[in-house]
mmCIF file of C-alpha atoms in Angstrom:
data_model
loop_
_atom_site.group_PDB
_atom_site.id
_atom_site.type_symbol
_atom_site.label_atom_id
_atom_site.label_comp_id
_atom_site.label_asym_id
_atom_site.label_seq_id
_atom_site.Cartn_x
_atom_site.Cartn_y
_atom_site.Cartn_z
ATOM 1 C CA MET O 1 40.232 129.845 58.809
ATOM 2 C CA GLU O 2 42.669 133.653 60.321
ATOM 3 C CA ILE O 3 42.829 135.982 62.954
ATOM 4 C CA ARG O 4 43.953 138.918 62.367
ATOM 5 C CA GLU O 5 44.754 141.257 64.492
ATOM 6 C CA TYR O 6 43.068 144.461 62.859
ATOM 7 C CA ALA O 7 40.373 144.772 60.880
ATOM 8 C CA PRO O 8 41.364 147.793 58.810
ATOM 9 C CA GLU O 9 37.570 149.257 57.825
ATOM 10 C CA SER O 10 37.197 149.803 61.535
ATOM 11 C CA GLY O 11 40.482 150.874 62.696
ATOM 12 C CA LYS O 12 40.481 148.770 65.883
ATOM 13 C CA LEU O 13 43.154 145.958 67.210
ATOM 14 C CA ASN O 14 40.847 143.167 68.467
ATOM 15 C CA LYS O 15 42.128 141.834 72.768
ATOM 16 C CA LYS O 16 43.936 139.660 71.455
ATOM 17 C CA ALA O 17 46.106 141.866 69.747
ATOM 18 C CA HIS O 18 46.420 144.684 73.045
ATOM 19 C CA PHE O 19 46.506 141.522 75.317
ATOM 20 C CA TYR O 20 50.011 139.829 72.703
ATOM 21 C CA SER O 21 51.337 143.938 73.166
ATOM 22 C CA ALA O 22 51.267 144.648 76.949
ATOM 23 C CA TRP O 23 53.410 141.916 78.421
ATOM 24 C CA PRO O 24 56.737 145.186 79.102
ATOM 25 C CA LEU O 25 54.034 146.366 81.151
ATOM 26 C CA ILE O 26 55.639 144.197 83.749
ATOM 27 C CA LEU O 27 57.752 146.740 84.000
ATOM 28 C CA ILE O 28 55.493 148.336 86.211
ATOM 29 C CA LEU O 29 55.555 145.839 88.843
ATOM 30 C CA PHE O 30 59.817 146.483 89.308
ATOM 31 C CA GLY O 31 60.590 148.931 87.792
ATOM 32 C CA GLY O 32 59.241 152.161 89.002
ATOM 33 C CA ALA O 33 58.412 155.038 87.102
ATOM 34 C CA ILE O 34 61.232 154.403 84.152
ATOM 35 C CA GLY O 35 60.549 151.307 83.803
ATOM 36 C CA SER O 36 56.245 152.586 84.034
ATOM 37 C CA LEU O 37 57.838 154.932 80.808
ATOM 38 C CA TYR O 38 59.404 152.377 79.445
ATOM 39 C CA GLY O 39 56.634 149.860 79.626
ATOM 40 C CA VAL O 40 54.511 151.531 78.650
ATOM 41 C CA ILE O 41 56.766 153.503 75.084
ATOM 42 C CA ALA O 42 57.239 149.243 74.619
ATOM 43 C CA TYR O 43 53.360 149.064 74.692
ATOM 44 C CA LEU O 44 52.256 152.348 72.352
ATOM 45 C CA LEU O 45 55.094 150.958 70.231
ATOM 46 C CA ASN O 46 54.268 146.914 70.549
ATOM 47 C CA LEU O 47 50.332 148.624 68.862
ATOM 48 C CA LYS O 48 51.396 150.011 65.945
ATOM 49 C CA ASN O 49 53.280 146.371 65.262
ATOM 50 C CA TYR O 50 50.827 144.567 65.370
ATOM 51 C CA GLY O 51 48.542 147.209 63.486
ATOM 52 C CA SER O 52 50.976 147.270 60.627
ATOM 53 C CA GLU O 53 51.384 145.061 57.582
ATOM 54 C CA LEU O 54 54.161 143.058 58.164
ATOM 55 C CA THR O 55 53.758 139.205 58.707
ATOM 56 C CA LYS O 56 52.444 137.471 62.002
ATOM 57 C CA LEU O 57 55.824 135.568 62.683
ATOM 58 C CA ASN O 58 57.527 139.485 62.555
ATOM 59 C CA LYS O 59 55.001 141.277 64.290
ATOM 60 C CA VAL O 60 55.680 138.392 66.660
ATOM 61 C CA LEU O 61 59.869 139.062 66.556
ATOM 62 C CA ALA O 62 59.010 142.506 66.906
ATOM 63 C CA ASN O 63 57.046 142.510 70.687
ATOM 64 C CA LEU O 64 59.507 140.254 71.631
ATOM 65 C CA LEU O 65 62.219 143.225 70.602
ATOM 66 C CA CYS O 66 60.540 146.015 71.259
ATOM 67 C CA GLY O 67 59.706 144.617 74.843
ATOM 68 C CA MET O 68 63.957 143.327 75.736
ATOM 69 C CA SER O 69 65.127 146.409 74.760
ATOM 70 C CA ALA O 70 62.882 147.930 77.196
ATOM 71 C CA ILE O 71 63.821 145.801 80.249
ATOM 72 C CA SER O 72 67.463 146.714 78.731
ATOM 73 C CA ALA O 73 66.485 149.993 78.501
ATOM 74 C CA TRP O 74 65.640 150.215 82.642
ATOM 75 C CA TRP O 75 68.111 148.626 83.314
ATOM 76 C CA PHE O 76 71.074 150.873 81.489
ATOM 77 C CA SER O 77 68.570 153.450 82.915
ATOM 78 C CA ALA O 78 68.246 152.622 86.845
ATOM 79 C CA GLN O 79 72.145 151.589 86.354
ATOM 80 C CA TRP O 80 73.572 154.868 85.384
ATOM 81 C CA ILE O 81 71.302 156.983 88.362
ATOM 82 C CA GLN O 82 72.280 154.513 91.004
ATOM 83 C CA SER O 83 76.439 155.406 89.965
ATOM 84 C CA THR O 84 75.292 158.721 89.812
ATOM 85 C CA PHE O 85 73.661 160.587 92.129
ATOM 86 C CA PHE O 86 74.036 157.387 94.815
ATOM 87 C CA GLN O 87 78.250 157.143 94.571
#
């Protein structure tokens, strides 16, 4: 039996897809306002990924890539802000 993240007839994602999509929200804990912004954007993009017609493997890879990109963007943004305004 296959578990689907998206039910096209209802147009909603199940709780499992929301849970998997939400891991970039850890940026809220240590990223401040900028981390929260990047985390929420990554979460929303991950929801779009899980609602797409990609294969399960591609959904997982897109999820990881999106979250890691958000963390990387937060890191570079924080470094740029620190070097620009505090030195």
